Amino acid sequence: MKKIAIVTDSSSGFKNLEYRNLYVVPLTVTSTYDLNGKKITKSYYDGVDCFNSDVIKLLENKKIDLKTSQAPLGECIKLINKIKNEYDEIYVIPITSSTSGSISTWKMIASEYEKVFVINQHMGGPMLKWIILKFLKMSREGTLNKDYALRYAKKYKDIVFGSMIVNDINQLIKGGRVKTLVKKILNLLKVNVIISLDEKGMNFNGISKNYEKGVNSIMKYFKKHNKNFSSENIEEIMFIRNSNETLKQKIDECIKYVKSLFKKSNFIFSTCIMPSVLVAHAGNNSLIIATKLKD
């Protein structure tokens, strides 16, 4: 039986070696601010020395410019060299290429190592959870192989999708996701922005005045996006939030509302804390709702 390692990045929300044979490379969060005319820059490793609550505080300071970047090339190569002799194959599942350049870096690394394979899929963040846990389980059972992993990654776009409610669009502006003119209009209207997360990447998908109406719009989008979105086919709906306690109360209400839409369902409702690198992208008080359909 082949011994297989899974490598992913910190946007997944996993900790390094949280599961046996799972390795996590931290993405980078960088803060820049002006001190007496001098630019002060500090870099942090997501999930190592920078967490959800840390980014929330940094974003509250409007004088701080916050950006994210992929894991340093040297750190990625260092990890592969450290584990390559322990495994027969190494599968790398990075954040989607639509939001990060990580996959290009990993493909370059893979070209130098025969046993390293990049599993290209369309998702990032905690929505990587399902593919990672599936591959770890199959690896333990001895049923995982490269061809299956690549086929399943292509299928992933049909069974995993999500949407994000963004309360503060300033970070999306900095990331080039929203044009300045649109920003002025949205700020004037004081509404939340709904962003779809699917095989096409991150796309503007509407506005809402509050989280409840936003959730309702997202449910409608899910039904429109995938004809199989029904209580019979859903495996799990996951709410990805920041650590703000006020927001937690609103999300509890949103979960209650979504449950009311599927009264006779027996699928899983789960919540998790948004990794700091995602908060840096989406801003404070953002909420991601992700759906996993049955395989």
PDB file of C-alpha atoms in Angstrom:
ATOM      1  CA  MET A   1       0.000   0.000   0.000  1.00  0.00           C
ATOM      2  CA  LYS A   2       1.358   3.398  -1.015  1.00  0.00           C
ATOM      3  CA  LYS A   3       2.054   5.924   1.675  1.00  0.00           C
ATOM      4  CA  ILE A   4       0.580   9.274   0.598  1.00  0.00           C
ATOM      5  CA  ALA A   5       0.983  12.754   2.076  1.00  0.00           C
ATOM      6  CA  ILE A   6      -1.498  15.581   1.570  1.00  0.00           C
ATOM      7  CA  VAL A   7      -0.138  19.137   1.470  1.00  0.00           C
ATOM      8  CA  THR A   8      -2.418  22.177   1.597  1.00  0.00           C
ATOM      9  CA  ASP A   9      -2.240  25.793   2.715  1.00  0.00           C
ATOM     10  CA  SER A  10      -3.494  27.593   5.800  1.00  0.00           C
ATOM     11  CA  SER A  11      -6.581  29.007   4.040  1.00  0.00           C
ATOM     12  CA  SER A  12      -8.071  25.543   4.595  1.00  0.00           C
ATOM     13  CA  GLY A  13      -8.263  26.202   8.327  1.00  0.00           C
ATOM     14  CA  PHE A  14      -6.319  23.033   9.147  1.00  0.00           C
ATOM     15  CA  LYS A  15      -3.296  23.048  11.428  1.00  0.00           C
ATOM     16  CA  ASN A  16      -0.074  21.347  10.395  1.00  0.00           C
ATOM     17  CA  LEU A  17      -0.287  17.622  11.229  1.00  0.00           C
ATOM     18  CA  GLU A  18      -3.781  18.079  12.655  1.00  0.00           C
ATOM     19  CA  TYR A  19      -4.359  14.783  10.890  1.00  0.00           C
ATOM     20  CA  ARG A  20      -1.756  12.151  10.230  1.00  0.00           C
ATOM     21  CA  ASN A  21       0.021  12.725   6.883  1.00  0.00           C
ATOM     22  CA  LEU A  22      -1.510  16.212   6.472  1.00  0.00           C
ATOM     23  CA  TYR A  23       0.936  19.093   6.060  1.00  0.00           C
ATOM     24  CA  VAL A  24      -0.093  22.756   6.034  1.00  0.00           C
ATOM     25  CA  VAL A  25       1.974  25.582   4.553  1.00  0.00           C
ATOM     26  CA  PRO A  26       1.080  28.977   6.072  1.00  0.00           C
ATOM     27  CA  LEU A  27       0.093  31.835   3.772  1.00  0.00           C
ATOM     28  CA  THR A  28       1.359  35.310   4.625  1.00  0.00           C
ATOM     29  CA  VAL A  29      -0.496  38.337   6.013  1.00  0.00           C
ATOM     30  CA  THR A  30       1.392  41.634   5.717  1.00  0.00           C
ATOM     31  CA  SER A  31       0.518  44.887   7.483  1.00  0.00           C
ATOM     32  CA  THR A  32       1.897  48.271   6.431  1.00  0.00           C
ATOM     33  CA  TYR A  33       1.445  51.594   8.197  1.00  0.00           C
ATOM     34  CA  ASP A  34       3.047  55.027   8.209  1.00  0.00           C
ATOM     35  CA  LEU A  35       5.091  56.101  11.248  1.00  0.00           C
ATOM     36  CA  ASN A  36       6.380  59.674  11.053  1.00  0.00           C
ATOM     37  CA  GLY A  37       6.648  59.439   7.279  1.00  0.00           C
ATOM     38  CA  LYS A  38       8.321  56.023   7.355  1.00  0.00           C
ATOM     39  CA  LYS A  39       6.614  52.875   6.085  1.00  0.00           C
ATOM     40  CA  ILE A  40       6.585  50.112   8.689  1.00  0.00           C
ATOM     41  CA  THR A  41       5.914  46.626   7.347  1.00  0.00           C
ATOM     42  CA  LYS A  42       5.328  43.464   9.355  1.00  0.00           C
ATOM     43  CA  SER A  43       4.645  39.985   7.987  1.00  0.00           C
ATOM     44  CA  TYR A  44       2.842  37.174   9.793  1.00  0.00           C
ATOM     45  CA  TYR A  45       2.234  33.519   9.074  1.00  0.00           C
ATOM     46  CA  ASP A  46      -1.457  32.667   8.882  1.00  0.00           C
ATOM     47  CA  GLY A  47      -2.423  30.213  11.613  1.00  0.00           C
ATOM     48  CA  VAL A  48       1.039  30.368  13.210  1.00  0.00           C
ATOM     49  CA  ASP A  49       1.506  33.853  14.640  1.00  0.00           C
ATOM     50  CA  CYS A  50      -1.579  35.505  13.144  1.00  0.00           C
ATOM     51  CA  PHE A  51      -5.161  34.406  13.780  1.00  0.00           C
ATOM     52  CA  ASN A  52      -8.719  35.525  13.065  1.00  0.00           C
ATOM     53  CA  SER A  53      -8.939  37.865  16.070  1.00  0.00           C
ATOM     54  CA  ASP A  54      -5.566  39.437  15.224  1.00  0.00           C
ATOM     55  CA  VAL A  55      -6.679  40.406  11.718  1.00  0.00           C
ATOM     56  CA  ILE A  56      -9.975  41.764  13.048  1.00  0.00           C
ATOM     57  CA  LYS A  57      -8.030  44.171  15.264  1.00  0.00           C
ATOM     58  CA  LEU A  58      -5.666  45.149  12.441  1.00  0.00           C
ATOM     59  CA  LEU A  59      -8.603  45.902  10.126  1.00  0.00           C
ATOM     60  CA  GLU A  60     -10.200  48.121  12.763  1.00  0.00           C
ATOM     61  CA  ASN A  61      -7.203  50.438  12.438  1.00  0.00           C
ATOM     62  CA  LYS A  62      -7.925  52.306   9.197  1.00  0.00           C
ATOM     63  CA  LYS A  63      -4.310  53.513   9.027  1.00  0.00           C
ATOM     64  CA  ILE A  64      -3.066  49.966   8.477  1.00  0.00           C
ATOM     65  CA  ASP A  65      -2.937  48.508   4.976  1.00  0.00           C
ATOM     66  CA  LEU A  66      -3.397  44.746   5.074  1.00  0.00           C
ATOM     67  CA  LYS A  67      -2.497  42.365   2.255  1.00  0.00           C
ATOM     68  CA  THR A  68      -1.983  38.646   1.803  1.00  0.00           C
ATOM     69  CA  SER A  69       0.405  36.571  -0.269  1.00  0.00           C
ATOM     70  CA  GLN A  70       1.161  32.952  -1.040  1.00  0.00           C
ATOM     71  CA  ALA A  71       3.595  30.897   0.991  1.00  0.00           C
ATOM     72  CA  PRO A  72       7.255  31.699   0.201  1.00  0.00           C
ATOM     73  CA  LEU A  73       8.741  29.408  -2.456  1.00  0.00           C
ATOM     74  CA  GLY A  74      11.585  28.467  -0.142  1.00  0.00           C
ATOM     75  CA  GLU A  75       9.208  27.266   2.577  1.00  0.00           C
ATOM     76  CA  CYS A  76       7.314  25.070   0.101  1.00  0.00           C
ATOM     77  CA  ILE A  77      10.522  23.480  -1.205  1.00  0.00           C
ATOM     78  CA  LYS A  78      11.799  23.032   2.353  1.00  0.00           C
ATOM     79  CA  LEU A  79       8.676  21.076   3.283  1.00  0.00           C
ATOM     80  CA  ILE A  80       8.883  18.791   0.237  1.00  0.00           C
ATOM     81  CA  ASN A  81      12.548  18.046   0.871  1.00  0.00           C
ATOM     82  CA  LYS A  82      11.736  17.258   4.496  1.00  0.00           C
ATOM     83  CA  ILE A  83       9.010  14.694   3.745  1.00  0.00           C
ATOM     84  CA  LYS A  84       9.841  13.328   0.279  1.00  0.00           C
ATOM     85  CA  ASN A  85      11.722  10.261   1.504  1.00  0.00           C
ATOM     86  CA  GLU A  86       8.903   9.311   3.876  1.00  0.00           C
ATOM     87  CA  TYR A  87       6.175   9.031   1.217  1.00  0.00           C
ATOM     88  CA  ASP A  88       5.583   7.291  -2.093  1.00  0.00           C
ATOM     89  CA  GLU A  89       3.412  10.143  -3.384  1.00  0.00           C
ATOM     90  CA  ILE A  90       2.670  13.701  -2.266  1.00  0.00           C
ATOM     91  CA  TYR A  91      -0.612  15.355  -3.322  1.00  0.00           C
ATOM     92  CA  VAL A  92      -0.699  19.155  -3.094  1.00  0.00           C
ATOM     93  CA  ILE A  93      -4.152  20.792  -2.815  1.00  0.00           C
ATOM     94  CA  PRO A  94      -3.620  24.570  -2.837  1.00  0.00           C
ATOM     95  CA  ILE A  95      -6.102  27.426  -2.821  1.00  0.00           C
ATOM     96  CA  THR A  96      -7.730  27.978  -6.235  1.00  0.00           C
ATOM     97  CA  SER A  97      -5.805  29.817  -8.942  1.00  0.00           C
ATOM     98  CA  SER A  98      -8.684  32.313  -9.285  1.00  0.00           C
ATOM     99  CA  THR A  99      -7.658  33.967  -5.992  1.00  0.00           C
ATOM    100  CA  SER A 100      -3.975  33.084  -5.577  1.00  0.00           C
ATOM    101  CA  GLY A 101      -0.815  32.337  -7.528  1.00  0.00           C
ATOM    102  CA  SER A 102       0.001  29.409  -5.230  1.00  0.00           C
ATOM    103  CA  ILE A 103      -0.911  26.762  -7.775  1.00  0.00           C
ATOM    104  CA  SER A 104       1.638  28.075 -10.297  1.00  0.00           C
ATOM    105  CA  THR A 105       4.321  27.904  -7.633  1.00  0.00           C
ATOM    106  CA  TRP A 106       3.396  24.356  -6.708  1.00  0.00           C
ATOM    107  CA  LYS A 107       3.321  23.234 -10.354  1.00  0.00           C
ATOM    108  CA  MET A 108       6.842  24.567 -10.761  1.00  0.00           C
ATOM    109  CA  ILE A 109       7.942  22.615  -7.683  1.00  0.00           C
ATOM    110  CA  ALA A 110       6.141  19.467  -8.856  1.00  0.00           C
ATOM    111  CA  SER A 111       8.043  19.573 -12.148  1.00  0.00           C
ATOM    112  CA  GLU A 112      11.223  18.962 -10.139  1.00  0.00           C
ATOM    113  CA  TYR A 113       9.913  16.059  -8.039  1.00  0.00           C
ATOM    114  CA  GLU A 114       8.526  12.868  -9.599  1.00  0.00           C
ATOM    115  CA  LYS A 115       6.374  11.987  -6.603  1.00  0.00           C
ATOM    116  CA  VAL A 116       4.718  15.418  -6.168  1.00  0.00           C
ATOM    117  CA  PHE A 117       1.343  15.976  -7.873  1.00  0.00           C
ATOM    118  CA  VAL A 118      -0.725  19.164  -7.842  1.00  0.00           C
ATOM    119  CA  ILE A 119      -4.471  18.565  -7.505  1.00  0.00           C
ATOM    120  CA  ASN A 120      -6.029  21.556  -9.226  1.00  0.00           C
ATOM    121  CA  GLN A 121      -9.561  22.344  -8.083  1.00  0.00           C
ATOM    122  CA  HIS A 122     -11.728  25.458  -7.926  1.00  0.00           C
ATOM    123  CA  MET A 123     -12.036  26.135  -4.209  1.00  0.00           C
ATOM    124  CA  GLY A 124     -10.062  27.544  -1.308  1.00  0.00           C
ATOM    125  CA  GLY A 125     -10.486  28.238   2.378  1.00  0.00           C
ATOM    126  CA  PRO A 126     -12.345  25.811   4.657  1.00  0.00           C
ATOM    127  CA  MET A 127     -14.224  24.606   1.566  1.00  0.00           C
ATOM    128  CA  LEU A 128     -11.125  22.504   0.905  1.00  0.00           C
ATOM    129  CA  LYS A 129     -12.098  20.503   3.979  1.00  0.00           C
ATOM    130  CA  TRP A 130     -14.213  17.947   2.179  1.00  0.00           C
ATOM    131  CA  ILE A 131     -11.701  16.973  -0.506  1.00  0.00           C
ATOM    132  CA  ILE A 132      -8.837  16.843   1.980  1.00  0.00           C
ATOM    133  CA  LEU A 133     -10.681  14.648   4.501  1.00  0.00           C
ATOM    134  CA  LYS A 134     -11.885  12.351   1.710  1.00  0.00           C
ATOM    135  CA  PHE A 135      -8.368  11.864   0.379  1.00  0.00           C
ATOM    136  CA  LEU A 136      -6.948  11.264   3.856  1.00  0.00           C
ATOM    137  CA  LYS A 137      -9.584   8.587   4.494  1.00  0.00           C
ATOM    138  CA  MET A 138      -8.954   6.903   1.141  1.00  0.00           C
ATOM    139  CA  SER A 139      -5.212   7.040   1.765  1.00  0.00           C
ATOM    140  CA  ARG A 140      -5.631   5.220   5.076  1.00  0.00           C
ATOM    141  CA  GLU A 141      -7.757   2.601   3.316  1.00  0.00           C
ATOM    142  CA  GLY A 142      -5.243   2.211   0.507  1.00  0.00           C
ATOM    143  CA  THR A 143      -7.738   3.207  -2.212  1.00  0.00           C
ATOM    144  CA  LEU A 144      -6.373   6.619  -3.203  1.00  0.00           C
ATOM    145  CA  ASN A 145      -4.415   7.060  -6.420  1.00  0.00           C
ATOM    146  CA  LYS A 146      -3.376   9.970  -8.628  1.00  0.00           C
ATOM    147  CA  ASP A 147      -5.884   9.315 -11.429  1.00  0.00           C
ATOM    148  CA  TYR A 148      -8.821   9.200  -9.023  1.00  0.00           C
ATOM    149  CA  ALA A 149      -7.624  12.331  -7.208  1.00  0.00           C
ATOM    150  CA  LEU A 150      -7.458  14.303 -10.461  1.00  0.00           C
ATOM    151  CA  ARG A 151     -10.901  13.083 -11.588  1.00  0.00           C
ATOM    152  CA  TYR A 152     -12.489  13.917  -8.255  1.00  0.00           C
ATOM    153  CA  ALA A 153     -10.962  17.409  -8.300  1.00  0.00           C
ATOM    154  CA  LYS A 154     -12.739  18.065 -11.619  1.00  0.00           C
ATOM    155  CA  LYS A 155     -15.986  16.775 -10.132  1.00  0.00           C
ATOM    156  CA  TYR A 156     -15.576  19.002  -7.064  1.00  0.00           C
ATOM    157  CA  LYS A 157     -16.981  22.052  -8.876  1.00  0.00           C
ATOM    158  CA  ASP A 158     -20.304  20.251  -9.277  1.00  0.00           C
ATOM    159  CA  ILE A 159     -20.704  19.338  -5.614  1.00  0.00           C
ATOM    160  CA  VAL A 160     -19.033  22.199  -3.685  1.00  0.00           C
ATOM    161  CA  PHE A 161     -19.979  25.852  -3.999  1.00  0.00           C
ATOM    162  CA  GLY A 162     -20.545  28.831  -1.746  1.00  0.00           C
ATOM    163  CA  SER A 163     -21.288  32.517  -1.338  1.00  0.00           C
ATOM    164  CA  MET A 164     -19.936  35.258   0.855  1.00  0.00           C
ATOM    165  CA  ILE A 165     -21.717  38.172   2.516  1.00  0.00           C
ATOM    166  CA  VAL A 166     -19.317  41.104   2.800  1.00  0.00           C
ATOM    167  CA  ASN A 167     -20.152  43.903   5.235  1.00  0.00           C
ATOM    168  CA  ASP A 168     -17.062  46.074   4.638  1.00  0.00           C
ATOM    169  CA  ILE A 169     -15.931  46.121   1.005  1.00  0.00           C
ATOM    170  CA  ASN A 170     -12.699  48.069   1.568  1.00  0.00           C
ATOM    171  CA  GLN A 171     -10.568  44.923   1.494  1.00  0.00           C
ATOM    172  CA  LEU A 172     -12.218  43.791  -1.731  1.00  0.00           C
ATOM    173  CA  ILE A 173     -11.362  47.189  -3.195  1.00  0.00           C
ATOM    174  CA  LYS A 174      -7.694  46.783  -2.256  1.00  0.00           C
ATOM    175  CA  GLY A 175      -7.690  43.316  -3.779  1.00  0.00           C
ATOM    176  CA  GLY A 176      -9.114  44.661  -7.026  1.00  0.00           C
ATOM    177  CA  ARG A 177     -12.416  42.814  -6.605  1.00  0.00           C
ATOM    178  CA  VAL A 178     -14.644  45.902  -6.629  1.00  0.00           C
ATOM    179  CA  LYS A 179     -14.189  49.067  -8.703  1.00  0.00           C
ATOM    180  CA  THR A 180     -13.945  52.424  -6.926  1.00  0.00           C
ATOM    181  CA  LEU A 181     -17.175  53.763  -8.466  1.00  0.00           C
ATOM    182  CA  VAL A 182     -19.082  50.695  -7.323  1.00  0.00           C
ATOM    183  CA  LYS A 183     -17.556  51.126  -3.863  1.00  0.00           C
ATOM    184  CA  LYS A 184     -18.933  54.678  -3.573  1.00  0.00           C
ATOM    185  CA  ILE A 185     -22.412  53.546  -4.580  1.00  0.00           C
ATOM    186  CA  LEU A 186     -22.425  50.574  -2.216  1.00  0.00           C
ATOM    187  CA  ASN A 187     -21.117  52.631   0.708  1.00  0.00           C
ATOM    188  CA  LEU A 188     -23.815  55.213   0.036  1.00  0.00           C
ATOM    189  CA  LEU A 189     -26.514  52.552   0.069  1.00  0.00           C
ATOM    190  CA  LYS A 190     -25.008  50.940   3.196  1.00  0.00           C
ATOM    191  CA  VAL A 191     -25.660  47.401   2.034  1.00  0.00           C
ATOM    192  CA  ASN A 192     -23.882  44.066   2.227  1.00  0.00           C
ATOM    193  CA  VAL A 193     -22.324  42.683  -0.940  1.00  0.00           C
ATOM    194  CA  ILE A 194     -22.935  39.068  -1.956  1.00  0.00           C
ATOM    195  CA  ILE A 195     -20.050  37.319  -3.717  1.00  0.00           C
ATOM    196  CA  SER A 196     -20.458  33.902  -5.332  1.00  0.00           C
ATOM    197  CA  LEU A 197     -17.710  31.313  -4.842  1.00  0.00           C
ATOM    198  CA  ASP A 198     -17.741  28.620  -7.499  1.00  0.00           C
ATOM    199  CA  GLU A 199     -15.805  27.260 -10.495  1.00  0.00           C
ATOM    200  CA  LYS A 200     -15.766  30.779 -12.008  1.00  0.00           C
ATOM    201  CA  GLY A 201     -13.970  32.234  -9.004  1.00  0.00           C
ATOM    202  CA  MET A 202     -15.259  35.200  -6.968  1.00  0.00           C
ATOM    203  CA  ASN A 203     -18.034  37.161  -8.664  1.00  0.00           C
ATOM    204  CA  PHE A 204     -20.446  39.900  -7.635  1.00  0.00           C
ATOM    205  CA  ASN A 205     -23.849  38.320  -7.100  1.00  0.00           C
ATOM    206  CA  GLY A 206     -26.067  40.992  -5.561  1.00  0.00           C
ATOM    207  CA  ILE A 207     -26.622  43.084  -2.455  1.00  0.00           C
ATOM    208  CA  SER A 208     -28.615  42.761   0.749  1.00  0.00           C
ATOM    209  CA  LYS A 209     -29.596  45.123   3.554  1.00  0.00           C
ATOM    210  CA  ASN A 210     -28.968  42.554   6.293  1.00  0.00           C
ATOM    211  CA  TYR A 211     -27.611  39.059   6.859  1.00  0.00           C
ATOM    212  CA  GLU A 212     -31.033  37.402   6.862  1.00  0.00           C
ATOM    213  CA  LYS A 213     -31.926  38.748   3.416  1.00  0.00           C
ATOM    214  CA  GLY A 214     -28.424  37.920   2.276  1.00  0.00           C
ATOM    215  CA  VAL A 215     -28.834  34.298   3.337  1.00  0.00           C
ATOM    216  CA  ASN A 216     -32.173  34.138   1.532  1.00  0.00           C
ATOM    217  CA  SER A 217     -30.524  35.439  -1.665  1.00  0.00           C
ATOM    218  CA  ILE A 218     -27.731  32.894  -1.292  1.00  0.00           C
ATOM    219  CA  MET A 219     -30.181  30.007  -0.981  1.00  0.00           C
ATOM    220  CA  LYS A 220     -31.881  31.176  -4.182  1.00  0.00           C
ATOM    221  CA  TYR A 221     -28.496  31.396  -5.892  1.00  0.00           C
ATOM    222  CA  PHE A 222     -27.594  27.862  -4.790  1.00  0.00           C
ATOM    223  CA  LYS A 223     -30.824  26.507  -6.280  1.00  0.00           C
ATOM    224  CA  LYS A 224     -30.195  28.366  -9.519  1.00  0.00           C
ATOM    225  CA  HIS A 225     -26.533  27.395  -9.656  1.00  0.00           C
ATOM    226  CA  ASN A 226     -27.078  23.665  -9.171  1.00  0.00           C
ATOM    227  CA  LYS A 227     -30.259  21.753  -9.973  1.00  0.00           C
ATOM    228  CA  ASN A 228     -29.275  19.116  -7.395  1.00  0.00           C
ATOM    229  CA  PHE A 229     -29.415  21.585  -4.506  1.00  0.00           C
ATOM    230  CA  SER A 230     -32.124  19.926  -2.414  1.00  0.00           C
ATOM    231  CA  SER A 231     -32.414  18.381   1.042  1.00  0.00           C
ATOM    232  CA  GLU A 232     -32.037  14.902  -0.471  1.00  0.00           C
ATOM    233  CA  ASN A 233     -28.714  15.732  -2.105  1.00  0.00           C
ATOM    234  CA  ILE A 234     -27.081  18.033   0.460  1.00  0.00           C
ATOM    235  CA  GLU A 235     -24.415  16.465   2.654  1.00  0.00           C
ATOM    236  CA  GLU A 236     -23.422  19.562   4.640  1.00  0.00           C
ATOM    237  CA  ILE A 237     -23.952  23.316   4.851  1.00  0.00           C
ATOM    238  CA  MET A 238     -21.072  25.112   6.537  1.00  0.00           C
ATOM    239  CA  PHE A 239     -21.101  28.657   7.957  1.00  0.00           C
ATOM    240  CA  ILE A 240     -17.619  30.217   8.008  1.00  0.00           C
ATOM    241  CA  ARG A 241     -17.470  33.286  10.260  1.00  0.00           C
ATOM    242  CA  ASN A 242     -15.066  35.465  12.173  1.00  0.00           C
ATOM    243  CA  SER A 243     -14.720  35.413  15.956  1.00  0.00           C
ATOM    244  CA  ASN A 244     -16.916  38.473  16.533  1.00  0.00           C
ATOM    245  CA  GLU A 245     -19.459  37.464  19.196  1.00  0.00           C
ATOM    246  CA  THR A 246     -22.094  39.907  17.921  1.00  0.00           C
ATOM    247  CA  LEU A 247     -21.853  38.312  14.490  1.00  0.00           C
ATOM    248  CA  LYS A 248     -22.129  34.859  16.073  1.00  0.00           C
ATOM    249  CA  GLN A 249     -25.607  35.731  17.348  1.00  0.00           C
ATOM    250  CA  LYS A 250     -26.684  36.826  13.870  1.00  0.00           C
ATOM    251  CA  ILE A 251     -25.271  33.677  12.328  1.00  0.00           C
ATOM    252  CA  ASP A 252     -27.123  31.513  14.836  1.00  0.00           C
ATOM    253  CA  GLU A 253     -30.283  33.220  13.615  1.00  0.00           C
ATOM    254  CA  CYS A 254     -29.259  32.603   9.997  1.00  0.00           C
ATOM    255  CA  ILE A 255     -28.651  28.907  10.697  1.00  0.00           C
ATOM    256  CA  LYS A 256     -32.065  28.669  12.322  1.00  0.00           C
ATOM    257  CA  TYR A 257     -33.581  30.275   9.242  1.00  0.00           C
ATOM    258  CA  VAL A 258     -31.801  27.908   6.825  1.00  0.00           C
ATOM    259  CA  LYS A 259     -32.884  24.925   8.920  1.00  0.00           C
ATOM    260  CA  SER A 260     -36.471  26.117   8.607  1.00  0.00           C
ATOM    261  CA  LEU A 261     -36.109  25.848   4.832  1.00  0.00           C
ATOM    262  CA  PHE A 262     -35.162  22.177   5.145  1.00  0.00           C
ATOM    263  CA  LYS A 263     -37.407  21.004   7.969  1.00  0.00           C
ATOM    264  CA  LYS A 264     -37.212  17.288   7.162  1.00  0.00           C
ATOM    265  CA  SER A 265     -33.534  17.253   6.292  1.00  0.00           C
ATOM    266  CA  ASN A 266     -30.899  15.141   8.024  1.00  0.00           C
ATOM    267  CA  PHE A 267     -27.760  16.709   6.575  1.00  0.00           C
ATOM    268  CA  ILE A 268     -25.076  18.414   8.665  1.00  0.00           C
ATOM    269  CA  PHE A 269     -25.034  22.077   9.685  1.00  0.00           C
ATOM    270  CA  SER A 270     -21.572  23.175  10.808  1.00  0.00           C
ATOM    271  CA  THR A 271     -19.724  26.375  11.706  1.00  0.00           C
ATOM    272  CA  CYS A 272     -16.038  27.228  11.732  1.00  0.00           C
ATOM    273  CA  ILE A 273     -13.853  30.263  12.293  1.00  0.00           C
ATOM    274  CA  MET A 274     -12.580  31.986   9.164  1.00  0.00           C
ATOM    275  CA  PRO A 275      -8.773  31.734   8.751  1.00  0.00           C
ATOM    276  CA  SER A 276      -7.038  35.074   9.163  1.00  0.00           C
ATOM    277  CA  VAL A 277      -5.907  35.180   5.529  1.00  0.00           C
ATOM    278  CA  LEU A 278      -9.548  35.086   4.400  1.00  0.00           C
ATOM    279  CA  VAL A 279     -10.592  37.803   6.846  1.00  0.00           C
ATOM    280  CA  ALA A 280      -7.835  39.965   5.363  1.00  0.00           C
ATOM    281  CA  HIS A 281      -9.485  39.487   1.952  1.00  0.00           C
ATOM    282  CA  ALA A 282     -13.132  39.765   2.926  1.00  0.00           C
ATOM    283  CA  GLY A 283     -12.969  42.255   5.790  1.00  0.00           C
ATOM    284  CA  ASN A 284     -14.570  42.213   9.222  1.00  0.00           C
ATOM    285  CA  ASN A 285     -18.074  40.832   9.741  1.00  0.00           C
ATOM    286  CA  SER A 286     -17.966  38.781   6.550  1.00  0.00           C
ATOM    287  CA  LEU A 287     -19.751  35.448   6.380  1.00  0.00           C
ATOM    288  CA  ILE A 288     -19.255  32.523   3.996  1.00  0.00           C
ATOM    289  CA  ILE A 289     -21.941  29.908   3.443  1.00  0.00           C
ATOM    290  CA  ALA A 290     -20.648  26.778   1.711  1.00  0.00           C
ATOM    291  CA  THR A 291     -22.514  23.722   0.492  1.00  0.00           C
ATOM    292  CA  LYS A 292     -21.261  20.192  -0.089  1.00  0.00           C
ATOM    293  CA  LEU A 293     -23.554  17.902  -2.069  1.00  0.00           C
ATOM    294  CA  LYS A 294     -23.338  14.148  -1.844  1.00  0.00           C
ATOM    295  CA  ASP A 295     -20.737  12.526  -4.111  1.00  0.00           C
TER     296      ASP A 295
END
